[in-house]
């Protein structure tokens, strides 16, 4: 593994492949009829998260070592639940040129953001659980082909032109999901202490948000979006 003998071969790892597997492989030309094949267990316990190169070898009768196959194995960390999930208007404050309210009608439970003037935005109320978040999964619907922004703040909560995280909506009126990387902010400070949601740049109408899921890593945000 990765160019070193991470695990020494043991005969206990090899076992005869079932005839049904051999027949199926022969049916697509992968092996010849009557071929004997063996499957090999590879012990990967303890491998770190990331991509690893796996190589398997066998020894010929004359002692020559030949490679059977090599492939790349990607080890991922277990999926974790989001650090915090926003589903209510009560998680926002400091409204500017907008109305933010809970809605449970035609589109089900969601938070309705309604622009009432240019530069509508609201602050997210940060709690201790959210401070380790680096990614946000957002499920939304809108008919606006506009863009939104998160401002991650500078210093004690001020914000400016270098701490924005931009994203673009799909304005087809259907539920859509976005995975937003907060760390692309030039002023990212490794710990989330402030976030302002500029949901439209101008008076662009309405945005409905079913959830904002704050996650520590991207794969957790993707998994949550796929499941919800």
GROMACS .gro file of N, CA and C in nm, residues 5-170:
model
  498
    5UNK      N    1   0.523  -0.226   0.221
    5UNK     CA    2   0.454  -0.348   0.266
    5UNK      C    3   0.371  -0.316   0.390
    6UNK      N    4   0.261  -0.251   0.368
    6UNK     CA    5   0.175  -0.210   0.479
    6UNK      C    6   0.121  -0.332   0.554
    7UNK      N    7   0.088  -0.436   0.479
    7UNK     CA    8   0.043  -0.561   0.539
    7UNK      C    9   0.112  -0.676   0.466
    8UNK      N   10   0.172  -0.769   0.541
    8UNK     CA   11   0.236  -0.884   0.481
    8UNK      C   12   0.130  -0.985   0.439
    9UNK      N   13   0.148  -1.043   0.321
    9UNK     CA   14   0.050  -1.139   0.269
    9UNK      C   15   0.037  -1.260   0.362
   10UNK      N   16  -0.082  -1.305   0.379
   10UNK     CA   17  -0.110  -1.427   0.454
   10UNK      C   18  -0.203  -1.514   0.372
   11UNK      N   19  -0.178  -1.646   0.366
   11UNK     CA   20  -0.269  -1.735   0.293
   11UNK      C   21  -0.413  -1.728   0.344
   12UNK      N   22  -0.429  -1.679   0.467
   12UNK     CA   23  -0.564  -1.671   0.523
   12UNK      C   24  -0.650  -1.569   0.448
   13UNK      N   25  -0.585  -1.477   0.372
   13UNK     CA   26  -0.660  -1.374   0.301
   13UNK      C   27  -0.719  -1.425   0.170
   14UNK      N   28  -0.672  -1.540   0.120
   14UNK     CA   29  -0.714  -1.590  -0.010
   14UNK      C   30  -0.819  -1.699   0.004
   15UNK      N   31  -0.917  -1.697  -0.083
   15UNK     CA   32  -1.018  -1.803  -0.083
   15UNK      C   33  -1.068  -1.822  -0.225
   16UNK      N   34  -1.112  -1.943  -0.254
   16UNK     CA   35  -1.155  -1.974  -0.390
   16UNK      C   36  -1.282  -1.898  -0.423
   17UNK      N   37  -1.284  -1.840  -0.543
   17UNK     CA   38  -1.403  -1.770  -0.590
   17UNK      C   39  -1.510  -1.871  -0.629
   18UNK      N   40  -1.634  -1.841  -0.595
   18UNK     CA   41  -1.743  -1.931  -0.627
   18UNK      C   42  -1.759  -1.950  -0.777
   19UNK      N   43  -1.804  -2.069  -0.817
   19UNK     CA   44  -1.819  -2.099  -0.959
   19UNK      C   45  -1.916  -2.004  -1.027
   20UNK      N   46  -2.019  -1.958  -0.953
   20UNK     CA   47  -2.115  -1.867  -1.014
   20UNK      C   48  -2.048  -1.736  -1.054
   21UNK      N   49  -1.951  -1.691  -0.974
   21UNK     CA   50  -1.879  -1.568  -1.006
   21UNK      C   51  -1.791  -1.590  -1.128
   22UNK      N   52  -1.724  -1.705  -1.133
   22UNK     CA   53  -1.639  -1.737  -1.247
   22UNK      C   54  -1.722  -1.744  -1.375
   23UNK      N   55  -1.838  -1.810  -1.368
   23UNK     CA   56  -1.924  -1.823  -1.485
   23UNK      C   57  -1.972  -1.687  -1.533
   24UNK      N   58  -2.007  -1.599  -1.438
   24UNK     CA   59  -2.054  -1.465  -1.475
   24UNK      C   60  -1.943  -1.386  -1.542
   25UNK      N   61  -1.820  -1.397  -1.489
   25UNK     CA   62  -1.707  -1.327  -1.549
   25UNK      C   63  -1.678  -1.381  -1.688
   26UNK      N   64  -1.686  -1.514  -1.704
   26UNK     CA   65  -1.662  -1.575  -1.834
   26UNK      C   66  -1.766  -1.528  -1.936
   27UNK      N   67  -1.888  -1.505  -1.889
   27UNK     CA   68  -1.996  -1.464  -1.978
   27UNK      C   69  -1.973  -1.329  -2.042
   28UNK      N   70  -1.893  -1.245  -1.981
   28UNK     CA   71  -1.863  -1.113  -2.038
   28UNK      C   72  -1.719  -1.107  -2.088
   29UNK      N   73  -1.656  -1.224  -2.100
   29UNK     CA   74  -1.521  -1.229  -2.155
   29UNK      C   75  -1.411  -1.192  -2.058
   30UNK      N   76  -1.443  -1.183  -1.929
   30UNK     CA   77  -1.342  -1.143  -1.832
   30UNK      C   78  -1.245  -1.256  -1.800
   31UNK      N   79  -1.290  -1.380  -1.807
   31UNK     CA   80  -1.203  -1.496  -1.783
   31UNK      C   81  -1.243  -1.605  -1.882
   32UNK      N   82  -1.155  -1.698  -1.902
   32UNK     CA   83  -1.183  -1.811  -1.990
   32UNK      C   84  -1.265  -1.916  -1.916
   33UNK      N   85  -1.343  -1.993  -1.990
   33UNK     CA   86  -1.419  -2.101  -1.931
   33UNK      C   87  -1.325  -2.198  -1.859
   34UNK      N   88  -1.368  -2.244  -1.742
   34UNK     CA   89  -1.289  -2.342  -1.668
   34UNK      C   90  -1.175  -2.282  -1.589
   35UNK      N   91  -1.163  -2.150  -1.590
   35UNK     CA   92  -1.054  -2.085  -1.518
   35UNK      C   93  -1.076  -2.093  -1.368
   36UNK      N   94  -0.968  -2.112  -1.293
   36UNK     CA   95  -0.974  -2.104  -1.148
   36UNK      C   96  -0.932  -1.964  -1.106
   37UNK      N   97  -1.005  -1.908  -1.013
   37UNK     CA   98  -0.971  -1.774  -0.965
   37UNK      C   99  -0.977  -1.770  -0.814
   38UNK      N  100  -0.900  -1.679  -0.757
   38UNK     CA  101  -0.901  -1.660  -0.614
   38UNK      C  102  -0.928  -1.513  -0.583
   39UNK      N  103  -1.003  -1.491  -0.480
   39UNK     CA  104  -1.022  -1.355  -0.429
   39UNK      C  105  -0.927  -1.336  -0.313
   40UNK      N  106  -0.884  -1.212  -0.292
   40UNK     CA  107  -0.787  -1.182  -0.186
   40UNK      C  108  -0.841  -1.071  -0.097
   41UNK      N  109  -0.841  -1.097   0.032
   41UNK     CA  110  -0.875  -0.991   0.128
   41UNK      C  111  -0.752  -0.905   0.148
   42UNK      N  112  -0.770  -0.774   0.150
   42UNK     CA  113  -0.661  -0.682   0.180
   42UNK      C  114  -0.697  -0.608   0.308
   43UNK      N  115  -0.611  -0.617   0.407
   43UNK     CA  116  -0.635  -0.553   0.537
   43UNK      C  117  -0.599  -0.405   0.527
   44UNK      N  118  -0.700  -0.317   0.532
   44UNK     CA  119  -0.674  -0.173   0.521
   44UNK      C  120  -0.703  -0.101   0.652
   45UNK      N  121  -0.717  -0.177   0.759
   45UNK     CA  122  -0.744  -0.115   0.889
   45UNK      C  123  -0.631  -0.019   0.925
   46UNK      N  124  -0.669   0.099   0.969
   46UNK     CA  125  -0.569   0.197   1.011
   46UNK      C  126  -0.525   0.294   0.903
   47UNK      N  127  -0.573   0.276   0.779
   47UNK     CA  128  -0.536   0.371   0.674
   47UNK      C  129  -0.594   0.509   0.704
   48UNK      N  130  -0.515   0.612   0.680
   48UNK     CA  131  -0.562   0.748   0.703
   48UNK      C  132  -0.660   0.789   0.593
   49UNK      N  133  -0.743   0.889   0.624
   49UNK     CA  134  -0.836   0.944   0.526
   49UNK      C  135  -0.756   1.002   0.409
   50UNK      N  136  -0.798   0.971   0.287
   50UNK     CA  137  -0.730   1.018   0.167
   50UNK      C  138  -0.723   0.909   0.062
   51UNK      N  139  -0.647   0.934  -0.045
   51UNK     CA  140  -0.633   0.837  -0.153
   51UNK      C  141  -0.505   0.755  -0.133
   52UNK      N  142  -0.516   0.625  -0.156
   52UNK     CA  143  -0.403   0.534  -0.139
   52UNK      C  144  -0.392   0.444  -0.262
   53UNK      N  145  -0.268   0.413  -0.300
   53UNK     CA  146  -0.243   0.322  -0.411
   53UNK      C  147  -0.225   0.181  -0.357
   54UNK      N  148  -0.307   0.087  -0.405
   54UNK     CA  149  -0.301  -0.052  -0.363
   54UNK      C  150  -0.240  -0.134  -0.475
   55UNK      N  151  -0.134  -0.210  -0.445
   55UNK     CA  152  -0.071  -0.298  -0.542
   55UNK      C  153  -0.070  -0.441  -0.489
   56UNK      N  154  -0.100  -0.537  -0.575
   56UNK     CA  155  -0.097  -0.678  -0.535
   56UNK      C  156   0.000  -0.752  -0.626
   57UNK      N  157   0.076  -0.846  -0.568
   57UNK     CA  158   0.180  -0.919  -0.640
   57UNK      C  159   0.168  -1.069  -0.614
   58UNK      N  160   0.231  -1.147  -0.702
   58UNK     CA  161   0.246  -1.290  -0.676
   58UNK      C  162   0.388  -1.330  -0.717
   59UNK      N  163   0.433  -1.444  -0.665
   59UNK     CA  164   0.568  -1.493  -0.693
   59UNK      C  165   0.561  -1.614  -0.785
   60UNK      N  166   0.634  -1.607  -0.898
   60UNK     CA  167   0.640  -1.718  -0.991
   60UNK      C  168   0.728  -1.830  -0.936
   61UNK      N  169   0.723  -1.946  -1.003
   61UNK     CA  170   0.801  -2.061  -0.957
   61UNK      C  171   0.950  -2.032  -0.956
   62UNK      N  172   0.996  -1.946  -1.045
   62UNK     CA  173   1.139  -1.915  -1.050
   62UNK      C  174   1.179  -1.802  -0.956
   63UNK      N  175   1.082  -1.757  -0.875
   63UNK     CA  176   1.110  -1.652  -0.778
   63UNK      C  177   1.082  -1.512  -0.826
   64UNK      N  178   1.046  -1.498  -0.953
   64UNK     CA  179   1.013  -1.365  -1.006
   64UNK      C  180   0.886  -1.312  -0.943
   65UNK      N  181   0.889  -1.185  -0.901
   65UNK     CA  182   0.770  -1.122  -0.841
   65UNK      C  183   0.699  -1.043  -0.950
   66UNK      N  184   0.573  -1.071  -0.971
   66UNK     CA  185   0.494  -1.004  -1.075
   66UNK      C  186   0.374  -0.935  -1.011
   67UNK      N  187   0.339  -0.819  -1.067
   67UNK     CA  188   0.225  -0.745  -1.015
   67UNK      C  189   0.096  -0.800  -1.074
   68UNK      N  190  -0.005  -0.821  -0.990
   68UNK     CA  191  -0.135  -0.867  -1.036
   68UNK      C  192  -0.217  -0.747  -1.084
   69UNK      N  193  -0.235  -0.652  -0.996
   69UNK     CA  194  -0.317  -0.537  -1.028
   69UNK      C  195  -0.285  -0.425  -0.930
   70UNK      N  196  -0.303  -0.302  -0.974
   70UNK     CA  197  -0.293  -0.188  -0.883
   70UNK      C  198  -0.415  -0.099  -0.904
   71UNK      N  199  -0.458  -0.033  -0.799
   71UNK     CA  200  -0.575   0.053  -0.808
   71UNK      C  201  -0.568   0.156  -0.697
   72UNK      N  202  -0.652   0.258  -0.708
   72UNK     CA  203  -0.657   0.364  -0.609
   72UNK      C  204  -0.777   0.343  -0.516
   73UNK      N  205  -0.752   0.352  -0.389
   73UNK     CA  206  -0.857   0.338  -0.287
   73UNK      C  207  -0.873   0.472  -0.217
   74UNK      N  208  -0.996   0.522  -0.211
   74UNK     CA  209  -1.023   0.647  -0.142
   74UNK      C  210  -1.088   0.616  -0.008
   75UNK      N  211  -1.022   0.654   0.100
   75UNK     CA  212  -1.073   0.633   0.235
   75UNK      C  213  -1.135   0.763   0.284
   76UNK      N  214  -1.260   0.760   0.322
   76UNK     CA  215  -1.329   0.879   0.371
   76UNK      C  216  -1.365   0.864   0.518
   77UNK      N  217  -1.380   0.976   0.584
   77UNK     CA  218  -1.421   0.973   0.724
   77UNK      C  219  -1.569   0.939   0.733
   78UNK      N  220  -1.614   0.882   0.845
   78UNK     CA  221  -1.757   0.854   0.861
   78UNK      C  222  -1.839   0.981   0.847
   79UNK      N  223  -1.956   0.969   0.787
   79UNK     CA  224  -2.044   1.084   0.772
   79UNK      C  225  -2.096   1.128   0.908
   80UNK      N  226  -2.090   1.258   0.934
   80UNK     CA  227  -2.138   1.314   1.059
   80UNK      C  228  -2.261   1.402   1.032
   81UNK      N  229  -2.347   1.410   1.129
   81UNK     CA  230  -2.462   1.500   1.119
   81UNK      C  231  -2.413   1.645   1.121
   82UNK      N  232  -2.491   1.737   1.063
   82UNK     CA  233  -2.452   1.879   1.066
   82UNK      C  234  -2.432   1.928   1.209
   83UNK      N  235  -2.348   2.029   1.223
   83UNK     CA  236  -2.326   2.090   1.354
   83UNK      C  237  -2.451   2.162   1.401
   84UNK      N  238  -2.522   2.221   1.304
   84UNK     CA  239  -2.646   2.292   1.337
   84UNK      C  240  -2.725   2.310   1.208
   85UNK      N  241  -2.858   2.299   1.220
   85UNK     CA  242  -2.944   2.316   1.103
   85UNK      C  243  -3.046   2.426   1.131
   86UNK      N  244  -3.047   2.528   1.047
   86UNK     CA  245  -3.143   2.638   1.058
   86UNK      C  246  -3.267   2.604   0.978
   87UNK      N  247  -3.382   2.609   1.044
   87UNK     CA  248  -3.510   2.585   0.976
   87UNK      C  249  -3.615   2.687   1.017
   88UNK      N  250  -3.574   2.792   1.087
   88UNK     CA  251  -3.671   2.888   1.141
   88UNK      C  252  -3.621   3.032   1.125
   89UNK      N  253  -3.717   3.122   1.110
   89UNK     CA  254  -3.684   3.265   1.101
   89UNK      C  255  -3.625   3.317   1.230
   90UNK      N  256  -3.646   3.244   1.340
   90UNK     CA  257  -3.594   3.288   1.469
   90UNK      C  258  -3.441   3.280   1.476
   91UNK      N  259  -3.378   3.215   1.378
   91UNK     CA  260  -3.232   3.206   1.376
   91UNK      C  261  -3.168   3.324   1.304
   92UNK      N  262  -3.248   3.427   1.269
   92UNK     CA  263  -3.197   3.544   1.198
   92UNK      C  264  -3.230   3.671   1.276
   93UNK      N  265  -3.149   3.773   1.255
   93UNK     CA  266  -3.170   3.901   1.321
   93UNK      C  267  -3.113   4.012   1.233
   94UNK      N  268  -3.125   4.137   1.280
   94UNK     CA  269  -3.068   4.254   1.211
   94UNK      C  270  -3.113   4.260   1.065
   95UNK      N  271  -3.244   4.264   1.043
   95UNK     CA  272  -3.300   4.264   0.908
   95UNK      C  273  -3.282   4.400   0.840
   96UNK      N  274  -3.243   4.396   0.714
   96UNK     CA  275  -3.229   4.518   0.636
   96UNK      C  276  -3.302   4.501   0.503
   97UNK      N  277  -3.399   4.591   0.477
   97UNK     CA  278  -3.475   4.592   0.351
   97UNK      C  279  -3.532   4.454   0.317
   98UNK      N  280  -3.583   4.385   0.417
   98UNK     CA  281  -3.640   4.253   0.392
   98UNK      C  282  -3.735   4.213   0.505
   99UNK      N  283  -3.818   4.114   0.474
   99UNK     CA  284  -3.904   4.050   0.573
   99UNK      C  285  -3.868   3.902   0.576
  100UNK      N  286  -3.848   3.848   0.695
  100UNK     CA  287  -3.811   3.707   0.712
  100UNK      C  288  -3.913   3.643   0.804
  101UNK      N  289  -3.978   3.538   0.757
  101UNK     CA  290  -4.085   3.476   0.835
  101UNK      C  291  -4.092   3.326   0.808
  102UNK      N  292  -4.151   3.255   0.905
  102UNK     CA  293  -4.176   3.111   0.886
  102UNK      C  294  -4.300   3.094   0.801
  103UNK      N  295  -4.297   2.994   0.713
  103UNK     CA  296  -4.410   2.968   0.624
  103UNK      C  297  -4.436   2.818   0.621
  104UNK      N  298  -4.560   2.781   0.619
  104UNK     CA  299  -4.597   2.639   0.608
  104UNK      C  300  -4.724   2.630   0.525
  105UNK      N  301  -4.708   2.646   0.396
  105UNK     CA  302  -4.823   2.647   0.306
  105UNK      C  303  -4.803   2.555   0.188
  106UNK      N  304  -4.817   2.610   0.069
  106UNK     CA  305  -4.808   2.531  -0.054
  106UNK      C  306  -4.677   2.456  -0.067
  107UNK      N  307  -4.567   2.516  -0.018
  107UNK     CA  308  -4.435   2.456  -0.036
  107UNK      C  309  -4.385   2.383   0.088
  108UNK      N  310  -4.470   2.365   0.188
  108UNK     CA  311  -4.429   2.299   0.310
  108UNK      C  312  -4.356   2.395   0.402
  109UNK      N  313  -4.306   2.344   0.516
  109UNK     CA  314  -4.237   2.432   0.611
  109UNK      C  315  -4.107   2.487   0.555
  110UNK      N  316  -4.089   2.617   0.564
  110UNK     CA  317  -3.968   2.681   0.514
  110UNK      C  318  -3.960   2.822   0.571
  111UNK      N  319  -3.848   2.888   0.546
  111UNK     CA  320  -3.831   3.028   0.585
  111UNK      C  321  -3.843   3.113   0.459
  112UNK      N  322  -3.931   3.210   0.463
  112UNK     CA  323  -3.955   3.298   0.349
  112UNK      C  324  -3.874   3.427   0.366
  113UNK      N  325  -3.789   3.456   0.268
  113UNK     CA  326  -3.713   3.581   0.264
  113UNK      C  327  -3.774   3.666   0.153
  114UNK      N  328  -3.826   3.781   0.191
  114UNK     CA  329  -3.892   3.870   0.096
  114UNK      C  330  -3.819   4.003   0.092
  115UNK      N  331  -3.764   4.038  -0.023
  115UNK     CA  332  -3.693   4.164  -0.039
  115UNK      C  333  -3.793   4.280  -0.048
  116UNK      N  334  -3.765   4.386   0.027
  116UNK     CA  335  -3.851   4.504   0.023
  116UNK      C  336  -3.776   4.628  -0.027
  117UNK      N  337  -3.649   4.609  -0.064
  117UNK     CA  338  -3.568   4.720  -0.113
  117UNK      C  339  -3.433   4.668  -0.156
  118UNK      N  340  -3.345   4.756  -0.203
  118UNK     CA  341  -3.212   4.713  -0.248
  118UNK      C  342  -3.126   4.664  -0.132
  119UNK      N  343  -3.037   4.570  -0.162
  119UNK     CA  344  -2.943   4.513  -0.065
  119UNK      C  345  -3.013   4.451   0.056
  120UNK      N  346  -3.109   4.361   0.033
  120UNK     CA  347  -3.175   4.297   0.147
  120UNK      C  348  -3.082   4.194   0.211
  121UNK      N  349  -3.078   4.192   0.344
  121UNK     CA  350  -2.993   4.095   0.413
  121UNK      C  351  -3.035   4.079   0.557
  122UNK      N  352  -2.987   3.972   0.620
  122UNK     CA  353  -3.014   3.945   0.761
  122UNK      C  354  -2.894   3.871   0.819
  123UNK      N  355  -2.867   3.894   0.946
  123UNK     CA  356  -2.759   3.824   1.015
  123UNK      C  357  -2.808   3.689   1.066
  124UNK      N  358  -2.720   3.590   1.057
  124UNK     CA  359  -2.747   3.460   1.119
  124UNK      C  360  -2.704   3.469   1.265
  125UNK      N  361  -2.788   3.421   1.354
  125UNK     CA  362  -2.752   3.418   1.496
  125UNK      C  363  -2.658   3.300   1.518
  126UNK      N  364  -2.532   3.329   1.553
  126UNK     CA  365  -2.431   3.226   1.570
  126UNK      C  366  -2.441   3.166   1.711
  127UNK      N  367  -2.437   3.032   1.717
  127UNK     CA  368  -2.429   2.967   1.847
  127UNK      C  369  -2.300   2.884   1.854
  128UNK      N  370  -2.270   2.830   1.971
  128UNK     CA  371  -2.143   2.759   1.990
  128UNK      C  372  -2.129   2.639   1.897
  129UNK      N  373  -2.240   2.573   1.867
  129UNK     CA  374  -2.234   2.453   1.783
  129UNK      C  375  -2.189   2.485   1.642
  130UNK      N  376  -2.212   2.606   1.596
  130UNK     CA  377  -2.185   2.644   1.457
  130UNK      C  378  -2.042   2.689   1.432
  131UNK      N  379  -1.964   2.715   1.536
  131UNK     CA  380  -1.835   2.780   1.518
  131UNK      C  381  -1.736   2.696   1.438
  132UNK      N  382  -1.755   2.565   1.435
  132UNK     CA  383  -1.663   2.478   1.360
  132UNK      C  384  -1.707   2.455   1.218
  133UNK      N  385  -1.812   2.521   1.173
  133UNK     CA  386  -1.866   2.498   1.039
  133UNK      C  387  -1.778   2.563   0.932
  134UNK      N  388  -1.757   2.489   0.822
  134UNK     CA  389  -1.685   2.541   0.707
  134UNK      C  390  -1.766   2.529   0.578
  135UNK      N  391  -1.873   2.450   0.582
  135UNK     CA  392  -1.958   2.430   0.465
  135UNK      C  393  -2.104   2.443   0.505
  136UNK      N  394  -2.184   2.491   0.412
  136UNK     CA  395  -2.328   2.505   0.435
  136UNK      C  396  -2.403   2.437   0.321
  137UNK      N  397  -2.495   2.350   0.357
  137UNK     CA  398  -2.588   2.293   0.258
  137UNK      C  399  -2.717   2.374   0.268
  138UNK      N  400  -2.763   2.425   0.155
  138UNK     CA  401  -2.884   2.505   0.153
  138UNK      C  402  -2.984   2.445   0.055
  139UNK      N  403  -3.108   2.425   0.102
  139UNK     CA  404  -3.216   2.384   0.013
  139UNK      C  405  -3.310   2.502  -0.002
  140UNK      N  406  -3.337   2.540  -0.127
  140UNK     CA  407  -3.409   2.664  -0.152
  140UNK      C  408  -3.496   2.649  -0.277
  141UNK      N  409  -3.583   2.746  -0.295
  141UNK     CA  410  -3.656   2.760  -0.421
  141UNK      C  411  -3.684   2.908  -0.446
  142UNK      N  412  -3.673   2.948  -0.571
  142UNK     CA  413  -3.697   3.086  -0.609
  142UNK      C  414  -3.720   3.091  -0.760
  143UNK      N  415  -3.778   3.197  -0.805
  143UNK     CA  416  -3.793   3.218  -0.950
  143UNK      C  417  -3.693   3.322  -0.999
  144UNK      N  418  -3.605   3.365  -0.911
  144UNK     CA  419  -3.504   3.465  -0.947
  144UNK      C  420  -3.375   3.395  -0.992
  145UNK      N  421  -3.321   3.440  -1.105
  145UNK     CA  422  -3.192   3.389  -1.153
  145UNK      C  423  -3.079   3.477  -1.099
  146UNK      N  424  -3.094   3.520  -0.977
  146UNK     CA  425  -2.999   3.612  -0.917
  146UNK      C  426  -2.891   3.535  -0.842
  147UNK      N  427  -2.812   3.606  -0.767
  147UNK     CA  428  -2.708   3.544  -0.685
  147UNK      C  429  -2.725   3.586  -0.540
  148UNK      N  430  -2.669   3.508  -0.451
  148UNK     CA  431  -2.670   3.541  -0.309
  148UNK      C  432  -2.528   3.547  -0.257
  149UNK      N  433  -2.513   3.592  -0.133
  149UNK     CA  434  -2.381   3.603  -0.071
  149UNK      C  435  -2.392   3.576   0.078
  150UNK      N  436  -2.287   3.514   0.132
  150UNK     CA  437  -2.263   3.512   0.275
  150UNK      C  438  -2.143   3.602   0.300
  151UNK      N  439  -2.151   3.684   0.405
  151UNK     CA  440  -2.035   3.759   0.451
  151UNK      C  441  -1.991   3.696   0.582
  152UNK      N  442  -1.864   3.651   0.589
  152UNK     CA  443  -1.816   3.579   0.707
  152UNK      C  444  -1.756   3.670   0.813
  153UNK      N  445  -1.743   3.799   0.782
  153UNK     CA  446  -1.699   3.894   0.884
  153UNK      C  447  -1.549   3.911   0.893
  154UNK      N  448  -1.512   4.023   0.950
  154UNK     CA  449  -1.372   4.055   0.976
  154UNK      C  450  -1.363   4.103   1.120
  155UNK      N  451  -1.265   4.058   1.190
  155UNK     CA  452  -1.248   4.104   1.327
  155UNK      C  453  -1.367   4.066   1.414
  156UNK      N  454  -1.425   4.166   1.480
  156UNK     CA  455  -1.532   4.141   1.576
  156UNK      C  456  -1.669   4.139   1.511
  157UNK      N  457  -1.675   4.122   1.381
  157UNK     CA  458  -1.806   4.112   1.317
  157UNK      C  459  -1.829   4.211   1.206
  158UNK      N  460  -1.735   4.304   1.186
  158UNK     CA  461  -1.748   4.395   1.073
  158UNK      C  462  -1.732   4.315   0.944
  159UNK      N  463  -1.775   4.370   0.835
  159UNK     CA  464  -1.761   4.299   0.708
  159UNK      C  465  -1.726   4.398   0.600
  160UNK      N  466  -1.671   4.344   0.492
  160UNK     CA  467  -1.629   4.430   0.383
  160UNK      C  468  -1.624   4.354   0.253
  161UNK      N  469  -1.551   4.406   0.155
  161UNK     CA  470  -1.552   4.348   0.023
  161UNK      C  471  -1.467   4.224   0.005
  162UNK      N  472  -1.395   4.182   0.109
  162UNK     CA  473  -1.306   4.067   0.094
  162UNK      C  474  -1.353   3.945   0.172
  163UNK      N  475  -1.466   3.954   0.238
  163UNK     CA  476  -1.512   3.840   0.318
  163UNK      C  477  -1.641   3.779   0.262
  164UNK      N  478  -1.669   3.806   0.133
  164UNK     CA  479  -1.792   3.754   0.077
  164UNK      C  480  -1.772   3.614   0.018
  165UNK      N  481  -1.880   3.536   0.021
  165UNK     CA  482  -1.886   3.404  -0.041
  165UNK      C  483  -2.008   3.406  -0.132
  166UNK      N  484  -1.986   3.403  -0.263
  166UNK     CA  485  -2.095   3.420  -0.358
  166UNK      C  486  -2.146   3.286  -0.408
  167UNK      N  487  -2.274   3.282  -0.442
  167UNK     CA  488  -2.335   3.164  -0.502
  167UNK      C  489  -2.450   3.209  -0.591
  168UNK      N  490  -2.487   3.125  -0.688
  168UNK     CA  491  -2.589   3.160  -0.786
  168UNK      C  492  -2.707   3.065  -0.774
  169UNK      N  493  -2.827   3.120  -0.775
  169UNK     CA  494  -2.949   3.039  -0.765
  169UNK      C  495  -2.992   2.985  -0.901
  170UNK      N  496  -3.060   2.872  -0.897
  170UNK     CA  497  -3.134   2.822  -1.011
  170UNK      C  498  -3.278   2.868  -0.995
   0.00000   0.00000   0.00000
